Amino acid sequence: MAADASSSPLPRWAPTPSPSRPLWRWGGGTPDARTGTGTGGGEAGAGWSLSRMFRRPAVAGFDGVEAAPGRRAGTDAVDDPGVFLTWEDVCVTVAGGAYGAQPVSIVSGISGHARPGEVLAIMGPSGCGKTTLLDALAGRLGPGVNETGLILINGRREKLAFGTSAYVTQDNVLMSTMSVREAVYYSAQLQLPGTMPAAEKRVHADGVIREMGLGDAMDTRIGGRMTKGISGGQRKRVTICIEMLTRPRLLFLDEPTSGLDSAASYHVMSHITRIAARENMTIVAAVHQPSGDVFDLFHGLCLLSNGRTVFFGAASDATQFFAQSGFPCPQLRNPSDHFLRIINKDFDEEIVESSKARRKTAAEAIDILTDAYQSLAYSEKTMNQIAEMKQIGGAPFRKREQASFTTKLFVLTRRSFVNMHRDIGYYWMRLGVYLGIGVCLGTIFYQLGHSYSSIQSRCEVIMYTTALLTFMAIGGFPSFVEDVKVFRRERLSGHYGVAEFVISNTLSATPYLAVIAVIPGAMLYYLTGLTKGADHFVYFVVDLCMCTMLVESMMMIISVIVPDFLMGIVIGAGVQGVMMLNSGFFRLPSELPKPVWKYPCYYISFHKYAVQGFYKNEFIGQTFPSDQLIEKNVTISGLQVLQEKLEVEMGYSKWVNIAILCGMMVVYRVIFFAIVKIAEEVRPKQRRMGWKWCK
C-alpha cells in the first residue's frame, strides 16, 4: 500500500479500505484524515449515544465502497441507507432585469454525483454558479429562480426530512448575544432526540465544539453589530458545529473555509472528511480556493466556469485532465490555484499558459477544456456512474426523532428571553427613552386638574402616549430581523416549526413589554394626574402593553416580507402613520371621508380601539365644568364628553377594546404564520415545475 501511494503524485482517495482505492496516510504514520481510522476527535464522550441513535451502514458493493471501519455490517441497512446523490442536466435561470428580457442562465447543463463516505468539492471562479448549484441540489433556491433537470437521491425524488440533510450557509447567521457553548447547546436541545438525557446532550455539544478547535472560545460571546466577539473564522466553525450535531446523512457546505487560515481550514476539512468516512456521510462542498493540503482531502471535484462543467471526476484525475488538454500544472504549484487561474475570465486580458499554444485567453481555455471533457471518457464515465447509482434504490428516508413540541417551545422561549435580556437594542434602550419622555410629558402636563381645558389636555396626553409607544416599538425591529434570519436558517434545517417560533417569541417578549409599560406608565400616570384608582391604572398599563405587542406583531409580518431592516422601519412607520390619522383624534369619526378613510381604514386601525379604550377609562365617572364663555355654572359629565365631543362608540365596555386589540394581535401573528407556510409550499411547487420542463 505504501508503495502504491508513493508512486502516485496525487493519490486516489478512498473513504474505506479497498484494493481498488488505496489509502494515503498523513506523515507516514498519522491517522488517515479521509478514513477516520486512528485517533482524531471522535465523539468526545457522548459519541456512543449518537452512534446508537443515528447509526448508518455503509452501502457495500458499489465501486469499492465497503462497510466503514468500526461499523457493524448490515446494521439498519434498510431503515437508514446512505445517500447516493445524482443530478442530470441541471439548469438554473433567473428573470432578466428589463421587462420582456430573456432569462439569464446561471447554471447550464450540469451533471454529476456524490457518494456516501466521500467529499465532493464544487470549485470555480467567483460568480461561476457554485452556490447556485449547491442551493439547487439542497432544494433551497429562492423565489423567482427557475430550475430544470433531474435530481435524485438513491434513484428517487426524495423529500429530505429532518436529520437527513444539513446545510452550512456561506453567511454565519447566529445570535450575537449567545456564547459559543450556548449557541451549540441550545441547538443540541432542539435537534437531538427527546429521549436523550440533557446531560448527554451537553457533553456531546461540548465534544463537537472541541472537535472544531473552539475549546478556548466556549464561553466567549459570538458578537455582532454592537459588541465584538469571536472572529469570522470562528463563527464559521460554530455554524458547522450546529449542523454537524446530528451527523446528517447528506451535508452541504457553502464556503466552509471562508475566514479560516490555512491551518484551521485543513483541520476543519480533515475532521469533516474523517466524519464522512466514519459515519458514511455524503458531503458536497462549494469551495472557493483551497490550499494544497485541503485540496488533497477531496475525493471528487466538480469544476465550473461561467455555469458550465469544465471537469467532473476524481480530484486526483484533474491534473492529468488539464495536462492532456494542454494546460499542465507546473511543479510546486497548488493544483487548485492552477485550475482557477486557467478558467478565470474576469482577467481575460492576461494570457494563460499552454504547452500547445503559448497565447490563449481564459475564454479559449474554457472552451478547450469543456470540449475535452465532453470528448474524452470523463463525461461518459460520469453518466455511467450516475446510471448505476440510480439503480441502487433503498428504503425512503424517515424523519429522525427530535425534541418534542413542548421541549422546543421551552428551549426557544428561554433562548429568546436570554437574547432579549442581553441585546440592549431590543427593549432596554426603549425603556430608557420611555422614562425620559415620561418625565418630560409628566412635567409639561403636570397635574392636569379638572378644568374645562383639561379635557383637551387629557386627550393630548393619551394620544401622544399611544403614538410614542407604538412608534418606538419599531426601534427593536433591527434586533428582531436578526432573530428572523436565525429562524429562517433553523426552519430550513427542520429544527422547529413556525408555531414554536411565534409562541416562544410571544412568551419571551411579554415580561419585557410589561416592564416598559408599567414603569414609564406609572411615572406618567401619576405625574399628569389622570383618573385615580388602581383599576384605572391597571387598564392603562394593559392597554399600553397590548399596543406594543400588536405593533411588534405587525412588524413580524413586515420582517418576513421585507427582510432589510431599514426598509422595514420605513414601511412600518408609514403604516402606523396612516393608521394614526384614522384613529379619531386628528379628525372626528363623523368628519372622516367615508370612502377608504372611514370604510375600512378607520375600523382596521388599532389606534382607534386603543385610544377609545383610554378615553373610556379616563372620562367615565368624571365631571368637568363647561366652557365658561358659552354657559356658566354648568357641569358636563365624562359620558357627554365621550359621546358628543369625542364621538366614542359606547355600545361596549372598555375591556372589549382590549379584547379587540388582543384579537388583532393574534390575527397578525397568524398572518405571519400563514406567509411563512405559504412560502414553504410555493418553493417545492416551483421545483416541480422545473422538473416538468426537463421531461
mmCIF file with all atom_site columns, C-alpha atoms in Angstrom, residues 140 193 224 424 661:
data_model
loop_
_atom_site.group_PDB
_atom_site.id
_atom_site.type_symbol
_atom_site.label_atom_id
_atom_site.label_alt_id
_atom_site.label_comp_id
_atom_site.label_asym_id
_atom_site.label_entity_id
_atom_site.label_seq_id
_atom_site.pdbx_PDB_ins_code
_atom_site.Cartn_x
_atom_site.Cartn_y
_atom_site.Cartn_z
_atom_site.occupancy
_atom_site.B_iso_or_equiv
_atom_site.pdbx_formal_charge
_atom_site.auth_seq_id
_atom_site.auth_comp_id
_atom_site.auth_asym_id
_atom_site.auth_atom_id
_atom_site.pdbx_PDB_model_num
ATOM 1 C CA . ARG A 1 140 ? -33.028 25.995 -1.368 1.00 0.00 ? 140 ARG A CA 1
ATOM 2 C CA . PRO A 1 193 ? -33.905 13.234 20.386 1.00 0.00 ? 193 PRO A CA 1
ATOM 3 C CA . GLY A 1 224 ? -22.335 41.230 16.210 1.00 0.00 ? 224 GLY A CA 1
ATOM 4 C CA . ILE A 1 424 ? -29.672 46.439 24.585 1.00 0.00 ? 424 ILE A CA 1
ATOM 5 C CA . LEU A 1 661 ? -56.591 44.619 20.368 1.00 0.00 ? 661 LEU A CA 1
#
